Coordinates of C-alpha atoms in Angstrom, one line a residue:
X68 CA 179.2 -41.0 5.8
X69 CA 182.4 -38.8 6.0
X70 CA 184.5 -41.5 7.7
X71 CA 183.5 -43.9 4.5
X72 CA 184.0 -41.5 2.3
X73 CA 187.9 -40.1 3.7
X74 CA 188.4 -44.1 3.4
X75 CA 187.2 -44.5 -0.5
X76 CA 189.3 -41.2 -1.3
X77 CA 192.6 -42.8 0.3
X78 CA 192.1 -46.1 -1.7
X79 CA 192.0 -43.9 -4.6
X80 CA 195.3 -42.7 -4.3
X81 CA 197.0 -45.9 -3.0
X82 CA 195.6 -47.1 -6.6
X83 CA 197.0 -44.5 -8.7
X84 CA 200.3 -44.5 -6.9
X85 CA 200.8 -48.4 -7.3
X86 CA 200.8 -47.7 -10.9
X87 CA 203.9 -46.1 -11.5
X88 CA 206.3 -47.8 -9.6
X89 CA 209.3 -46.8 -7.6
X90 CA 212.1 -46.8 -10.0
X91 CA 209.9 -45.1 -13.2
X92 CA 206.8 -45.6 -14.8
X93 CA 207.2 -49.4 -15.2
X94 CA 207.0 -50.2 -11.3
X95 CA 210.1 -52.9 -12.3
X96 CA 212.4 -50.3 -12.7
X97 CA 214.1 -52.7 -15.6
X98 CA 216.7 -51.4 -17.9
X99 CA 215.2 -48.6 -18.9
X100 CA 216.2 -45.1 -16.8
X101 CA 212.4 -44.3 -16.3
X102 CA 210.7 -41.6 -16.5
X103 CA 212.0 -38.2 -16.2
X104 CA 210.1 -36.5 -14.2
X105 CA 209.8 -39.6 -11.9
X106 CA 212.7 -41.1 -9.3
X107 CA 215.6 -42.3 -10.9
X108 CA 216.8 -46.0 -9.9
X109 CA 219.6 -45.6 -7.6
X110 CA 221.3 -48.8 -8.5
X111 CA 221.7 -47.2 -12.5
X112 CA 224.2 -44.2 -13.6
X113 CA 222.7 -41.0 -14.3
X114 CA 222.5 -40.0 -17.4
X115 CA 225.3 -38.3 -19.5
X116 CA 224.2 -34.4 -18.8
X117 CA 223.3 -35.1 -15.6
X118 CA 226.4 -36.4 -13.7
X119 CA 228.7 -34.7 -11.6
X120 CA 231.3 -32.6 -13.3
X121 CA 234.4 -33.5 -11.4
X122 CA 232.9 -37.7 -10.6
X123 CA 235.4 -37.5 -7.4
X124 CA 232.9 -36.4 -4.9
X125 CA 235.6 -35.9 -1.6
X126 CA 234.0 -37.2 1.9
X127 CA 234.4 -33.5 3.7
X128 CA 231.9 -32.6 0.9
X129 CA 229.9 -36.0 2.1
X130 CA 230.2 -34.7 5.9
X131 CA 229.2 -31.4 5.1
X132 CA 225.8 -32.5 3.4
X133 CA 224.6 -35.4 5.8
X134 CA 225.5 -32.2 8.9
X135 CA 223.5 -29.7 7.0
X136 CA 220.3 -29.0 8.8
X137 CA 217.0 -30.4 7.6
X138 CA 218.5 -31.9 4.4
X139 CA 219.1 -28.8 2.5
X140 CA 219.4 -24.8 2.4
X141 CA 222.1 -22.5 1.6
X142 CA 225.9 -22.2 2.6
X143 CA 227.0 -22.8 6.0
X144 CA 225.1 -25.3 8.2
X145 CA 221.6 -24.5 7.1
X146 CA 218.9 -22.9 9.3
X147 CA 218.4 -25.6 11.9
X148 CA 222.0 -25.3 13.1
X149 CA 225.1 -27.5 13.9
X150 CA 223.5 -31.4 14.9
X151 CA 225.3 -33.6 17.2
X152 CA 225.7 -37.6 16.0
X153 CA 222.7 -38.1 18.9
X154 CA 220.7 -35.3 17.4
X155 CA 220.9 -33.1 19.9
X156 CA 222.1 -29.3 18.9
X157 CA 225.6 -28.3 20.4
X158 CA 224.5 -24.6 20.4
X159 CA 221.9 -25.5 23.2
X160 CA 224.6 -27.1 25.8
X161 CA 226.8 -24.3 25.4
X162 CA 224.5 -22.1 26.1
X163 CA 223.3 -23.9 29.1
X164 CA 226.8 -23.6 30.5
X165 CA 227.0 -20.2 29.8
X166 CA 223.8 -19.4 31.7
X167 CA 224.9 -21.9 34.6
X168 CA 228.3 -20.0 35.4
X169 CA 226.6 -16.9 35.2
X170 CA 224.1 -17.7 37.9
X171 CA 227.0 -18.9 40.2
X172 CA 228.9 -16.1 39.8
X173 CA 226.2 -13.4 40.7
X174 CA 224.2 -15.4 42.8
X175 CA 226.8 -17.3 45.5
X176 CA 229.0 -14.8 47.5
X177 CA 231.8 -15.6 49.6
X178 CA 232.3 -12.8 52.4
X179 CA 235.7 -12.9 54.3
X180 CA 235.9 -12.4 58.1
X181 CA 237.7 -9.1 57.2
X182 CA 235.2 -7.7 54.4
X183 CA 231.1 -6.6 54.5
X184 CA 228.9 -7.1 51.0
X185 CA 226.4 -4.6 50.2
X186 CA 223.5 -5.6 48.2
X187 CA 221.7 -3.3 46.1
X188 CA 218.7 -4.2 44.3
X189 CA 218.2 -2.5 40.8
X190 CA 220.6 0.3 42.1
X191 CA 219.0 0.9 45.5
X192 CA 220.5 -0.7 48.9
X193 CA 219.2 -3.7 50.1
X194 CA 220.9 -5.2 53.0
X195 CA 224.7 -5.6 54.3
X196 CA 226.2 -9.4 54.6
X197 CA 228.7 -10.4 57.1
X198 CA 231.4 -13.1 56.7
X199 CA 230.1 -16.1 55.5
X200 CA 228.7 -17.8 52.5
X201 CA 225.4 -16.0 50.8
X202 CA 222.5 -16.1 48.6
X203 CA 221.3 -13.5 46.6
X204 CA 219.4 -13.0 43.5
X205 CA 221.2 -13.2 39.8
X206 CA 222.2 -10.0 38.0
X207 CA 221.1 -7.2 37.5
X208 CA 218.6 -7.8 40.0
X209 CA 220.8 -8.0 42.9
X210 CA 224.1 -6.5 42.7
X211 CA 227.0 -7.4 45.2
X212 CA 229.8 -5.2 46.3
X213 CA 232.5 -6.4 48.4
X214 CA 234.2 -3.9 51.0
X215 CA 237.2 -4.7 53.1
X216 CA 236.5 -2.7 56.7
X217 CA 239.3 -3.4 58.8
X218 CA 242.2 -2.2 56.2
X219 CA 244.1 0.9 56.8
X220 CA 244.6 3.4 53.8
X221 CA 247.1 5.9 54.0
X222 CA 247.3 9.0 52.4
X223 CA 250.7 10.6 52.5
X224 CA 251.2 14.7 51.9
X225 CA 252.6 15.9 49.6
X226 CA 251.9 13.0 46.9
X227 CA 255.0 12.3 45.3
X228 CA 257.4 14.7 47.3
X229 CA 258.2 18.1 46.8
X230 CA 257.0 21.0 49.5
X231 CA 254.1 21.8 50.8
X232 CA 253.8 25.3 52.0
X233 CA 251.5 26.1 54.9
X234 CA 250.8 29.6 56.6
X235 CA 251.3 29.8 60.6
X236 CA 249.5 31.9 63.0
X237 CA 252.4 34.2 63.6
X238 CA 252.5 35.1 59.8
X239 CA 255.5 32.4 59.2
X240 CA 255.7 29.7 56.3
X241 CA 256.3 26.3 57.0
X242 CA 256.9 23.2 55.2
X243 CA 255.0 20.3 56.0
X244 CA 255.1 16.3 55.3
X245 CA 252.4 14.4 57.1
X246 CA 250.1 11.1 56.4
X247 CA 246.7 10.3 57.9
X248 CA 245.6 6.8 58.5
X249 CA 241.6 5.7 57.9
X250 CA 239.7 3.0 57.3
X251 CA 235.7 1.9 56.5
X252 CA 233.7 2.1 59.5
X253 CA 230.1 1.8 57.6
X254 CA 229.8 0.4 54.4
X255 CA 226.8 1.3 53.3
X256 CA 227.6 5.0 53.4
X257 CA 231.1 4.5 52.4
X258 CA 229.7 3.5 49.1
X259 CA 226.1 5.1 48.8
X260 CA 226.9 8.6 50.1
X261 CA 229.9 10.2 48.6
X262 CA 231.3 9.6 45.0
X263 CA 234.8 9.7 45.6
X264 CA 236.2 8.2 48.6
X265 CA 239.6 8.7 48.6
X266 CA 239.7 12.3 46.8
X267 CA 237.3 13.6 50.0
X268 CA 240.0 12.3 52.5
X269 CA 242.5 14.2 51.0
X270 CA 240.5 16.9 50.6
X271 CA 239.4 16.5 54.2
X272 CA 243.0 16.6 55.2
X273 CA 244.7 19.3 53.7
X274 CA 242.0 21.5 54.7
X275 CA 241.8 20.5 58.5
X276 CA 245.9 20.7 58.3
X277 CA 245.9 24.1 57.3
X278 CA 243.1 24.7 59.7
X279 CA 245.6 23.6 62.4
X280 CA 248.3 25.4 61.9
X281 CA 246.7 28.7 61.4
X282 CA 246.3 28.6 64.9
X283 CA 249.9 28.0 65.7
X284 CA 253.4 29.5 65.3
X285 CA 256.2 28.3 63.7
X286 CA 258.0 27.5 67.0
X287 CA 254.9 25.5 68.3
X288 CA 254.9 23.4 65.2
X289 CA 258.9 22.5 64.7
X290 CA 258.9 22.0 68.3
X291 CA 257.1 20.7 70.9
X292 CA 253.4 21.7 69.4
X293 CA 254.0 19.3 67.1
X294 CA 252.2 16.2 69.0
X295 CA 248.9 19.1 69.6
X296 CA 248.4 19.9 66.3
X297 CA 248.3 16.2 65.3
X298 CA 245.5 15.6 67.5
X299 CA 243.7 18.6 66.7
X300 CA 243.8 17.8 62.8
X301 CA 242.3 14.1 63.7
X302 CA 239.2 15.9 65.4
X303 CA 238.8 18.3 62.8
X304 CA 238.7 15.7 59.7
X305 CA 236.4 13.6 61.7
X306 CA 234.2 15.8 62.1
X307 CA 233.8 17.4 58.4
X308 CA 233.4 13.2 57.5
X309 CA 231.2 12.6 60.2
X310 CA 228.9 15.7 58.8
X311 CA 229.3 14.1 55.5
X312 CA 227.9 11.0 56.6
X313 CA 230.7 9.5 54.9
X314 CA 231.2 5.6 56.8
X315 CA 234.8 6.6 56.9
X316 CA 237.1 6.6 60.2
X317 CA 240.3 8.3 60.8
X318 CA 243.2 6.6 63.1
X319 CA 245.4 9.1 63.3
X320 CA 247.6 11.9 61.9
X321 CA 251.1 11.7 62.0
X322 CA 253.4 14.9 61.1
X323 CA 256.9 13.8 59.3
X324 CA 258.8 16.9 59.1
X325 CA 257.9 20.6 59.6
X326 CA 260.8 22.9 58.7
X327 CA 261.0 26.3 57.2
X328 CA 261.1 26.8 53.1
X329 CA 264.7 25.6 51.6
X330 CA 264.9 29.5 50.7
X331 CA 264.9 30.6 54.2
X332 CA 266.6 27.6 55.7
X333 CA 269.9 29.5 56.5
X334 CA 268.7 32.2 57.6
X335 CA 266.4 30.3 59.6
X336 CA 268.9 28.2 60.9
X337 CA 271.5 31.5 62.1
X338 CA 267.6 32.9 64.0
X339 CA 267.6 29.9 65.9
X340 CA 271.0 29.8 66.9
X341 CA 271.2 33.4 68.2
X342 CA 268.1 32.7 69.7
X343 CA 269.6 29.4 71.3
X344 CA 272.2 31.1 72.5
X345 CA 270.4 33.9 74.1
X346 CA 267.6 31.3 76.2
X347 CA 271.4 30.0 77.1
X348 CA 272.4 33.1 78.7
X349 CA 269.4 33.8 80.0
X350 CA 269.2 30.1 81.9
X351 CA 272.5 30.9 83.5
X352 CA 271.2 34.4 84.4
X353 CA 268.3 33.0 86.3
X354 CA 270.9 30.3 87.6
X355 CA 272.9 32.9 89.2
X356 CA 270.3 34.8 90.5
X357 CA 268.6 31.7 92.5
X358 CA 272.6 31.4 93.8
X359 CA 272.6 34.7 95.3
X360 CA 269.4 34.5 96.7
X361 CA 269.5 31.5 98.7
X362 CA 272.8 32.5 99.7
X363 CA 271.6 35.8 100.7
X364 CA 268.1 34.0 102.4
X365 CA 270.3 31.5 104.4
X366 CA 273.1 34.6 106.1
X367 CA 269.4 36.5 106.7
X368 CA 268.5 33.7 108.6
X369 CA 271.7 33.0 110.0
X370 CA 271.4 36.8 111.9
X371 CA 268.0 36.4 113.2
X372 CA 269.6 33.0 115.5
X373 CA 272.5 35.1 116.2
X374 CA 269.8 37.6 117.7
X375 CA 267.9 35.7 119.7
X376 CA 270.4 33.9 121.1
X377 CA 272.3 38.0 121.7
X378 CA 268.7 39.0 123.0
X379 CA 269.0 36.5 126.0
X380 CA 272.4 36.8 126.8
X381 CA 274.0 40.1 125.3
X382 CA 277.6 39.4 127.2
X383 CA 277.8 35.5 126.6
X384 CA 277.2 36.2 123.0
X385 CA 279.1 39.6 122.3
X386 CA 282.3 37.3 124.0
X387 CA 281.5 34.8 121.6
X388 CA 281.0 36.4 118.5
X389 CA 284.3 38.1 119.5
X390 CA 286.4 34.8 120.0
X391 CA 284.8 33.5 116.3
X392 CA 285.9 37.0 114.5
X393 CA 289.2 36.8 116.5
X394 CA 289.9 32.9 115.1
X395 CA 288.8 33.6 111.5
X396 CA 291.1 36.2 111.1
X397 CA 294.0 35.1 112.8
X398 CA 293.6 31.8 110.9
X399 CA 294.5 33.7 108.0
X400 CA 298.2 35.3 109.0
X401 CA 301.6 34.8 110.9
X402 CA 301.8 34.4 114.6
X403 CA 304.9 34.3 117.1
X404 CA 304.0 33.8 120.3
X405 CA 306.9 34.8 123.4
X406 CA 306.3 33.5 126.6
X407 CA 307.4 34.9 129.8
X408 CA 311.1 34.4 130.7
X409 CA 312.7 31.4 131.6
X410 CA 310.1 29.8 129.3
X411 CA 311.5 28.6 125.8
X412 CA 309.6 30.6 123.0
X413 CA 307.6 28.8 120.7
X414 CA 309.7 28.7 116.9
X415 CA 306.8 28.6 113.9
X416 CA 308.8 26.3 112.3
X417 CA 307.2 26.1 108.6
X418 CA 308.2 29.8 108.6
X419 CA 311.9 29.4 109.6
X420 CA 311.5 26.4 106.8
X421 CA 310.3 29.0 104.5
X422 CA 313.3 31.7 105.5
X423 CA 316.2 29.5 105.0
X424 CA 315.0 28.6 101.8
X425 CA 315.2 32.0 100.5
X426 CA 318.9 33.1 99.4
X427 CA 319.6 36.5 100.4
X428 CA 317.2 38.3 102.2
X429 CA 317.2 35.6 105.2
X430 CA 319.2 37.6 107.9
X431 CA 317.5 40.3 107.5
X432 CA 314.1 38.5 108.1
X433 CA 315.4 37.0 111.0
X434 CA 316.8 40.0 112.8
X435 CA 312.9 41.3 112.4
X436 CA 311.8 38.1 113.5
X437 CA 313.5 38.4 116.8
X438 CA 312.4 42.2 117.0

């Protein structure tokens, strides 16, 4: 009974619309303009109060109508949005691309064979990646952060020039330029366990420089101390980072200059001259001394073979040391020798040479010759 009667109510209305008909009251829609509260016949001109004002209805004004949403509303493009000719919203695609680019930039990673990616998920570590290509999840779920572990930094001291005044162990000031070398050794507590990298280096640093030197004098560390106190800096940074748990390694220390204050640099340089000077004197001191020993050692010696060999045969060796003391001095002077008679004397004749060429006193030297 309620399906018959749904039917017999619909009929109803079909009735009572089919008499009034599209274009007004008439259903012919004739000459007439219809009724007014009814649809007006398109194919007719409104009627004098009702037309446009202007009459010269632009197409931009055409375009903006048919594109505004859902066939009516207020300025701009209505509630439903901007429509594409296939119906489809623009708004929606752009969005979609948005959304897509995000998602490959935070969830494809590209890890070079020199750099580590730490993940964190909501703030907390997750995992490290090695080289390669990766999946993670999107932001801010997963967050990636890229670390390169086989770079060197290098921290030079002082920053920007200028001096840098450090106290020695012998009381002394000297100025120092030096750099220290490190790089990432863990990433994970490189960037989880201190807050500022670079600032605890230096800090690190100056601190295990001054260390260093305190334990040194100013000769040790202008001179040959130099190389020492570089190592000993190295194992004293590494191990304040180390206790830090810092992921940070340091490759070395290298000292640039170390000379006294400019204010003292004079003086300084006068010190080490007269000090020069006197390690000079001294070296030739010692020199000399070594001289006279050995020379001393070797005549020593030389005595104790001269008395053996006199303890075995006291005459053979008391004629011999004779003869020897005999030659050397006679080496040293004049000799005329006069044989026996009927014999012709031996003439030393570089000393006759030497007589006749002296002017005056010649005769006489010869008479005392031949005395």
């Amino acid at each position: 009974m309620s399906i018959f009667s749904g039917w017999i109510a619909r009929a109803s209305v079909l009735r009572n619309d089919n008499a009034k008909g599209p274009w007004g009251s008439g259903g012919n829609g004739g000459s007439g303009g219809g009724d007014e509260g009814g649809p007006r016949n398109p194919w007719q001109f409104p009627p004098e109060g009702k037309r446009g004002r202007g009459g010269n209805a632009t197409s931009l004004e055409d375009f903006l109508k048919r594109t505004r949403g859902n066939g009516g509303g207020g300025g701009g493009f209505g509630g439903g949005g901007f429509e594409a000719p296939g119906g489809k919203k623009v708004w929606i695609f752009g969005a979609l691309a948005v959304l897509a680019a995000f998602l490959a930039f935070t969830m494809f990673h590209r890890v070079g064979p020199q750099e580590r990616a730490v993940v964190s998920s909501l703030g907390k570590y997750s995992r490290t990646l090695n080289p390669g290509i990766h999946f993670t999840l999107p932001a801010p779920f997963n967050t990636v952060r890229v670390v390169d572990v086989t770079g060197i930094r290098n921290e030079d001291f002082p920053q920007g020039g200028g001096e840098n005044l450090v106290l020695t162990g012998d009381q002394n000031i000297v100025d120092l330029a030096y750099s220290m070398r490190w790089n990432i050794a863990d990433p994970e507590s490189y960037l989880f366990q201190i807050a500022n990298p670079e600032s605890t280096v230096r800090a690190v640093a100056e601190s295990s420089m001054r260390a260093a030197v305190a334990s040194v004098t100013l000769d040790e560390i202008i001179g040959a101390g130099r190389s020492a106190t570089e190592v000993r800096v190295q194992q004293f940074a590494q191990q304040m980072l180390d206790e830090y748990n810092s992921g940070i390694q340091i490759q070395g220390v290298a000292i640039r200059t170390a000379n006294p204050p400019a204010a003292v640099d004079e003086a300084f340089k006068a010190v080490t001259a007269s000090q020069q000077a006197a390690q000079a004197n001294l070296n030739q001191a010692r020199a000399y001394a070594q001289q006279i020993i050995a020379r001393s050692q070797g005549d020593a010696a030389s005595f104790d073979q001269i008395y053996e060999q006199y303890r075995l045969a006291p005459a053979v060796t008391r004629q011999r040391i004779y003869y020897e003391t005999m030659e050397e001095i006679l080496a040293k002077s004049n000799k005329t020798i006069v044989e026996t008679p009927g014999v012709t004397p031996y003439l030393p004749l570089p000393a006759v040479r030497g007589q006749q060429a002296q002017p005056a006193p010649q005769p006489q030297a010869a008479t005392g010759a031949a005395q």
